[in-house]
Structure formats: C-alpha cells, structure tokens
Tab-separated table of C-alpha atoms and ligand atoms in Angstrom:
chain	number	residue	atom	x	y	z
Y	1	MET	CA	7.219	-17.519	-13.362
Y	2	THR	CA	5.752	-16.395	-10.023
Y	3	ARG	CA	2.168	-15.191	-10.283
Y	4	ARG	CA	1.550	-12.216	-8.081
Y	5	CYS	CA	-2.099	-11.762	-7.141
Y	6	PRO	CA	-2.904	-8.069	-7.685
Y	7	LEU	CA	-3.711	-6.111	-4.548
Y	8	VAL	CA	-5.819	-2.961	-4.414
Y	9	ALA	CA	-5.629	-1.346	-0.978
Y	10	GLY	CA	-7.608	1.657	0.221
Y	11	ASN	CA	-6.020	4.106	2.651
Y	12	TRP	CA	-8.781	6.068	4.347
Y	13	LYS	CA	-6.262	8.258	6.182
Y	14	MET	CA	-7.909	10.386	8.944
Y	15	ASN	CA	-11.367	9.979	7.423
Y	16	GLY	CA	-14.326	7.906	8.461
Y	17	LEU	CA	-16.982	7.818	11.172
Y	18	LEU	CA	-19.246	4.936	12.143
Y	19	ALA	CA	-21.510	5.654	9.166
Y	20	SER	CA	-18.577	5.009	6.829
Y	21	LEU	CA	-18.679	1.309	7.676
Y	22	ALA	CA	-21.581	1.074	5.201
Y	23	GLU	CA	-19.014	1.664	2.435
Y	24	ILE	CA	-17.264	-1.586	3.344
Y	25	ALA	CA	-20.530	-3.482	3.093
Y	26	ALA	CA	-21.191	-1.824	-0.278
Y	27	MET	CA	-17.719	-2.778	-1.495
Y	28	GLY	CA	-18.478	-6.378	-0.573
Y	29	GLY	CA	-21.658	-6.234	-2.633
Y	30	ALA	CA	-19.674	-5.344	-5.747
Y	31	TYR	CA	-16.751	-7.706	-5.053
Y	32	ASP	CA	-18.210	-10.721	-6.829
Y	33	SER	CA	-16.602	-14.127	-7.131
Y	34	ALA	CA	-15.133	-13.374	-10.579
Y	35	LEU	CA	-13.424	-10.256	-9.235
Y	36	ARG	CA	-12.313	-12.054	-6.074
Y	37	ALA	CA	-10.519	-14.570	-8.274
Y	38	ARG	CA	-8.642	-11.764	-10.005
Y	39	LEU	CA	-7.529	-9.468	-7.190
Y	40	GLU	CA	-7.234	-9.069	-3.460
Y	41	LEU	CA	-9.016	-6.098	-1.930
Y	42	VAL	CA	-7.928	-4.463	1.326
Y	43	VAL	CA	-9.265	-1.481	3.260
Y	44	CYS	CA	-7.190	0.434	5.799
Y	45	PRO	CA	-9.650	2.490	7.884
Y	46	PRO	CA	-8.568	4.693	10.788
Y	47	ALA	CA	-7.669	2.724	13.913
Y	48	THR	CA	-10.950	3.793	15.542
Y	49	LEU	CA	-12.943	1.745	13.020
Y	50	ILE	CA	-10.828	-1.364	12.587
Y	51	GLY	CA	-12.487	-3.361	15.353
Y	52	MET	CA	-15.969	-2.620	14.102
Y	53	ALA	CA	-14.989	-3.140	10.468
Y	54	SER	CA	-13.569	-6.582	11.151
Y	55	ASP	CA	-16.684	-8.763	10.818
Y	56	LEU	CA	-18.010	-6.675	7.937
Y	57	ALA	CA	-14.754	-7.038	6.040
Y	58	THR	CA	-14.644	-10.788	6.664
Y	59	GLN	CA	-18.191	-11.175	5.347
Y	60	ALA	CA	-17.220	-9.110	2.290
Y	61	SER	CA	-13.993	-11.134	1.681
Y	62	ILE	CA	-12.103	-7.866	2.043
Y	63	GLY	CA	-8.838	-7.732	3.975
Y	64	LEU	CA	-8.234	-5.178	6.706
Y	65	GLY	CA	-5.134	-3.128	7.324
Y	66	GLY	CA	-3.863	-0.505	9.724
Y	67	GLN	CA	-2.339	2.773	8.582
Y	68	ASP	CA	0.646	2.714	10.931
Y	69	CYS	CA	2.026	0.796	13.906
Y	70	HIS	CA	4.584	1.337	16.638
Y	71	ALA	CA	7.734	-0.791	16.494
Y	72	ALA	CA	7.229	-2.143	20.031
Y	73	PRO	CA	4.647	-4.825	20.864
Y	74	SER	CA	3.303	-2.882	23.889
Y	75	GLY	CA	4.405	-0.349	26.464
Y	76	ALA	CA	4.429	3.292	27.479
Y	77	HIS	CA	3.742	4.864	24.085
Y	78	THR	CA	0.702	7.080	24.574
Y	79	GLY	CA	-1.469	7.342	21.516
Y	80	ASP	CA	0.313	4.622	19.554
Y	81	ILE	CA	-0.899	1.201	18.550
Y	82	SER	CA	1.156	-1.921	17.980
Y	83	ALA	CA	1.140	-4.394	15.134
Y	84	GLU	CA	-0.051	-7.032	17.620
Y	85	MET	CA	-3.094	-4.877	18.447
Y	86	LEU	CA	-3.956	-4.605	14.759
Y	87	LYS	CA	-3.562	-8.344	14.334
Y	88	ASP	CA	-5.796	-8.904	17.353
Y	89	LEU	CA	-8.600	-6.984	15.602
Y	90	GLY	CA	-8.323	-9.073	12.445
Y	91	ALA	CA	-5.964	-6.929	10.363
Y	92	ARG	CA	-3.708	-8.677	7.873
Y	93	TYR	CA	-1.775	-5.650	6.604
Y	94	VAL	CA	-0.342	-2.404	7.905
Y	95	ILE	CA	0.879	0.581	5.910
Y	96	VAL	CA	4.279	1.820	7.106
Y	97	GLY	CA	6.350	4.764	5.909
Y	98	HIS	CA	3.550	6.635	4.173
Y	99	SER	CA	4.955	9.992	3.020
Y	100	GLU	CA	2.452	11.794	5.267
Y	101	ARG	CA	4.018	10.040	8.264
Y	102	ARG	CA	7.565	10.482	6.994
Y	103	ALA	CA	6.906	14.246	6.559
Y	104	GLY	CA	4.427	14.900	9.371
Y	105	HIS	CA	5.915	12.670	12.078
Y	106	GLY	CA	9.602	12.738	11.172
Y	107	GLU	CA	9.719	9.045	10.313
Y	108	THR	CA	13.122	8.044	8.967
Y	109	ASP	CA	13.912	4.961	6.905
Y	110	ALA	CA	15.270	3.320	10.086
Y	111	ILE	CA	11.965	3.909	11.893
Y	112	VAL	CA	10.028	2.599	8.901
Y	113	GLN	CA	12.197	-0.510	8.815
Y	114	ALA	CA	11.605	-1.114	12.538
Y	115	LYS	CA	7.844	-0.792	11.985
Y	116	ALA	CA	7.975	-3.199	9.043
Y	117	SER	CA	9.857	-5.694	11.225
Y	118	ALA	CA	7.214	-5.248	13.927
Y	119	ALA	CA	4.488	-6.012	11.405
Y	120	LEU	CA	6.235	-9.221	10.358
Y	121	ARG	CA	6.770	-10.183	14.012
Y	122	ALA	CA	3.016	-9.862	14.584
Y	123	GLY	CA	2.102	-11.831	11.490
Y	124	LEU	CA	1.035	-8.850	9.390
Y	125	ALA	CA	2.243	-7.994	5.902
Y	126	PRO	CA	3.711	-4.486	5.869
Y	127	ILE	CA	2.862	-2.222	2.926
Y	128	ILE	CA	6.101	-0.245	2.848
Y	129	CYS	CA	5.757	3.133	1.108
Y	130	VAL	CA	8.540	4.816	-0.827
Y	131	GLY	CA	8.545	7.719	-3.254
Y	132	GLU	CA	10.323	10.877	-4.302
Y	133	THR	CA	9.274	14.503	-3.829
Y	134	ARG	CA	8.625	16.826	-6.750
Y	135	ALA	CA	11.991	18.570	-6.204
Y	136	GLU	CA	13.792	15.221	-6.225
Y	137	ARG	CA	12.126	14.191	-9.485
Y	138	GLU	CA	12.849	17.533	-11.102
Y	139	ALA	CA	16.485	17.207	-10.058
Y	140	GLY	CA	16.677	13.800	-11.768
Y	141	ASP	CA	17.068	12.048	-8.412
Y	142	ALA	CA	13.880	9.944	-8.305
Y	143	LEU	CA	15.534	6.571	-8.909
Y	144	ARG	CA	18.360	7.227	-6.459
Y	145	VAL	CA	15.965	8.381	-3.715
Y	146	VAL	CA	13.607	5.441	-4.114
Y	147	GLY	CA	16.527	3.003	-4.352
Y	148	GLU	CA	17.924	4.307	-1.076
Y	149	GLN	CA	14.513	4.162	0.624
Y	150	ILE	CA	14.096	0.533	-0.436
Y	151	GLU	CA	17.568	-0.366	0.819
Y	152	ALA	CA	17.019	1.303	4.194
Y	153	SER	CA	13.291	0.716	4.813
Y	154	LEU	CA	12.914	-3.001	4.014
Y	155	PRO	CA	14.047	-5.470	6.687
Y	156	ALA	CA	16.821	-7.532	5.041
Y	157	ASP	CA	15.253	-10.802	6.164
Y	158	SER	CA	11.776	-9.980	4.820
Y	159	PRO	CA	9.732	-12.772	3.249
Y	160	ASP	CA	8.168	-12.158	-0.156
Y	161	THR	CA	4.820	-11.426	1.537
Y	162	ILE	CA	5.884	-7.831	2.131
Y	163	VAL	CA	4.319	-5.272	-0.180
Y	164	VAL	CA	6.113	-2.195	-1.495
Y	165	ALA	CA	4.084	0.845	-2.571
Y	166	TYR	CA	5.700	3.343	-4.926
Y	167	GLU	CA	3.974	6.635	-4.183
Y	168	PRO	CA	5.528	9.735	-5.708
Y	169	VAL	CA	4.859	12.371	-3.040
Y	170	TRP	CA	3.890	14.943	-5.677
Y	171	ALA	CA	1.175	12.636	-7.023
Y	172	ILE	CA	-0.600	12.054	-3.697
Y	173	GLY	CA	-3.898	13.892	-3.523
Y	174	THR	CA	-2.964	16.225	-6.377
Y	175	GLY	CA	-4.634	14.636	-9.398
Y	176	LEU	CA	-1.181	14.387	-10.996
Y	177	THR	CA	0.340	11.058	-12.048
Y	178	PRO	CA	3.681	10.088	-13.583
Y	179	THR	CA	3.726	9.010	-17.220
Y	180	VAL	CA	3.238	5.344	-17.957
Y	181	ALA	CA	6.891	5.239	-19.049
Y	182	ASP	CA	8.038	6.717	-15.730
Y	183	VAL	CA	5.914	4.248	-13.765
Y	184	ALA	CA	7.317	1.348	-15.812
Y	185	GLN	CA	10.879	2.534	-15.273
Y	186	MET	CA	10.419	3.029	-11.530
Y	187	HIS	CA	8.655	-0.285	-10.909
Y	188	ALA	CA	11.265	-2.282	-12.862
Y	189	PHE	CA	13.985	-0.463	-10.939
Y	190	ALA	CA	12.195	-1.035	-7.618
Y	191	ARG	CA	12.038	-4.781	-8.284
Y	192	GLU	CA	15.784	-4.826	-8.983
Y	193	ARG	CA	16.489	-2.947	-5.753
Y	194	ILE	CA	14.150	-5.226	-3.749
Y	195	GLU	CA	16.088	-8.211	-5.122
Y	196	ALA	CA	19.384	-6.551	-4.189
Y	197	ARG	CA	18.037	-6.071	-0.650
Y	198	LEU	CA	16.328	-9.442	-0.075
Y	199	GLY	CA	18.162	-11.793	-2.440
Y	200	GLY	CA	17.259	-15.393	-3.252
Y	201	GLY	CA	14.841	-14.479	-6.047
Y	202	LYS	CA	12.354	-13.211	-3.450
Y	203	SER	CA	11.596	-10.021	-5.369
Y	204	ALA	CA	9.660	-12.074	-7.921
Y	205	GLY	CA	6.967	-12.660	-5.295
Y	206	VAL	CA	6.848	-9.157	-3.814
Y	207	ARG	CA	3.903	-7.063	-4.941
Y	208	ILE	CA	4.783	-3.503	-5.925
Y	209	LEU	CA	1.783	-1.181	-5.806
Y	210	TYR	CA	1.493	2.182	-7.498
Y	211	GLY	CA	-0.089	4.958	-5.426
Y	212	GLY	CA	-0.840	8.590	-6.139
Y	213	SER	CA	-4.104	9.947	-7.598
Y	214	VAL	CA	-5.349	6.568	-8.819
Y	215	LYS	CA	-8.931	7.098	-10.017
Y	216	PRO	CA	-11.463	5.028	-11.955
Y	217	ALA	CA	-10.444	6.911	-15.123
Y	218	ASN	CA	-6.720	6.090	-14.965
Y	219	ALA	CA	-6.700	2.756	-13.102
Y	220	GLY	CA	-6.801	0.574	-16.226
Y	221	GLU	CA	-3.810	2.294	-17.788
Y	222	LEU	CA	-1.717	2.434	-14.602
Y	223	MET	CA	-2.526	-1.111	-13.471
Y	224	SER	CA	-1.580	-2.518	-16.892
Y	225	VAL	CA	2.033	-1.325	-16.612
Y	226	ALA	CA	4.621	-4.092	-16.196
Y	227	ASN	CA	5.614	-4.679	-12.569
Y	228	VAL	CA	2.572	-2.793	-11.254
Y	229	ASP	CA	0.872	-5.359	-9.026
Y	230	GLY	CA	-1.977	-3.203	-7.821
Y	231	ALA	CA	-2.703	0.159	-6.262
Y	232	LEU	CA	-2.634	1.988	-2.969
Y	233	VAL	CA	-5.591	4.342	-3.203
Y	234	GLY	CA	-6.277	7.319	-0.940
Y	235	GLY	CA	-9.132	9.689	-1.737
Y	236	ALA	CA	-10.870	7.397	-4.199
Y	237	SER	CA	-11.086	4.583	-1.627
Y	238	LEU	CA	-13.526	6.402	0.644
Y	239	ALA	CA	-16.592	5.740	-1.483
Y	240	ALA	CA	-17.379	2.155	-2.490
Y	241	LYS	CA	-18.499	3.321	-5.925
Y	242	ASP	CA	-15.083	4.833	-6.795
Y	243	PHE	CA	-12.996	2.159	-5.092
Y	244	MET	CA	-14.843	-0.658	-6.814
Y	245	ALA	CA	-14.600	1.135	-10.179
Y	246	ILE	CA	-10.814	1.020	-9.696
Y	247	ALA	CA	-10.938	-2.672	-8.748
Y	248	GLU	CA	-13.044	-3.299	-11.870
Y	249	ALA	CA	-9.952	-2.559	-13.977
Y	250	TYR	CA	-8.770	-6.056	-13.073
Y	251	ARG	CA	-11.791	-7.684	-14.640
Y	252	VAL	CA	-10.151	-7.091	-18.003
Y	253	ILE	CA	-6.418	-6.937	-17.199
Y	254	GLY	CA	-4.919	-10.323	-18.088
X	1	PEP	C1	-2.232	7.767	-0.516
X	1	PEP	O1	-2.411	8.575	0.380
X	1	PEP	O2	-1.639	6.705	-0.280
X	1	PEP	C2	-2.716	8.091	-1.839
X	1	PEP	C3	-2.278	7.390	-2.841
X	1	PEP	O3	-3.614	9.143	-1.934
X	1	PEP	P1	-4.446	9.585	-3.231
X	1	PEP	O4	-4.934	8.337	-3.918
X	1	PEP	O5	-5.552	10.410	-2.704
X	1	PEP	O6	-3.501	10.342	-4.112
C-alpha cells in the first residue's frame, strides 16, 4: 500500500508583514526531527514575503508555497505572478482554486486547471482546492459539486504529486467543521473521483487535505479520519504556536 506522507500547509492569505517572518523561524524551532519524520510542513505566505522567507524556511526544513499563480510563464499580466517566478524564489507548492479566488476573482474550474498545469510545468506541486458552499450542502449536492470540481480542475495527465484540498466553503474562517462522518465520506469519494480522472492507480499517492477551521483543538480528530492526508490551515497558521500545535497531532497519529 502506498504511504502518503502527511502534509500540513499554512495559507497566510493577505496577512503578514516583514515582522511575520519570525513566525517561520519559530515554527522551525518546534519542528524537531521526530516531527519531521512524521509530516511535511509548508507555509504559503503572501507573494511579498516569499523571497525573504526562502532561506528561513530552508533552514527550518519547512517547504514554501505560493497562494496563486497565473497560467502563463510570463507576459503582459499586470499584478500577476507565474509559477516559474514562485519556483525561482524556492517555492515547491502553489495553492490554486482557493474558494476565495473562485468567488472573488471569478476563477472557473477551467482557469484552475490551467493554473494547476502551469504549476506542474514549472516543477511545483499544485494544491488544488475544491469544496461546496453551504447552500450546496444543504441541498444534498456536496458530493456532486466536489466530484465535478475534481473532474474539471485537475489536469488529466497529473502525476500523483498533486495535492487536493477539500475545503467546504462554509467551514472556512467560520469555526464550523463538517462531522467526522461527512469528512470521511467526502475524502473517500474524492479519492474515487481522483482515480476516475487520473487513472493508473495514481490516486493512491495523491494527498487529500482537509481545510476549514482546523484548530489545535480539532486537528487530532480531523487528521485521524481515513483518507485525510493532512490539513490546509488558514487563520491558525499565522502564529507558530497554533500552527505547530496542529502539526503536533501527527506525533501521535499512526
Ligand atoms: C483556508 O483559507 O484555506 C482555510 C482553511 O481557512 P481557515 O483555516 O481560517 O478556515
């Protein structure tokens, strides 16, 4: 059976000034060799900090990721950054299709797929976000919506190094989380749909993260669910103390 190394990734969103780089150093201080053997840790600061975070993250054995990329490698796209630019600064990952970008920037599944392909072209692993809205869950449509997002957002020729993050939109930043049973159902379903999309048994190697109000208090329970291979953490990733308390859950998860 394929062993998937758990991944806990922090999405700082539009937060963080130069002083926030101290949090990365503090995370490194708590990321001891026993924990490093159990999980991979990644921080996705705003683009303004990635260059300066690079050496710090390397020293701390923490991976770096971007929060978005343009589909093109370069060109006349004012304000955008490419996957190649992120790679150039030392990033290994990039989040694509976060619900805040789907909602706030009109990103469709086709755009998300093009960005994921761009990440792979540049040698980055895309963290491809999917998830239903509250109305879709209440209408009983959560599985259908997420299944369709997986089908349309993942490049068909993806390697198993891609990461999929299931983030119910209604759970992001709200303090609400799905039940353990709902998370188990969705993650098992997501793996089936990833296999249907990629084929060749590749889904066994793809890490599926849960995201949405993960906190130190609920990380152990959520990360222990079958097919949950880690977390995408927003608010609780800004302070090293909280982020590392979430990572600590893996010290005891088998
Ligand atoms: C996110 O934005 O990806 C996220 C999961 O946010 P939070 O942890 O704050 O709910």
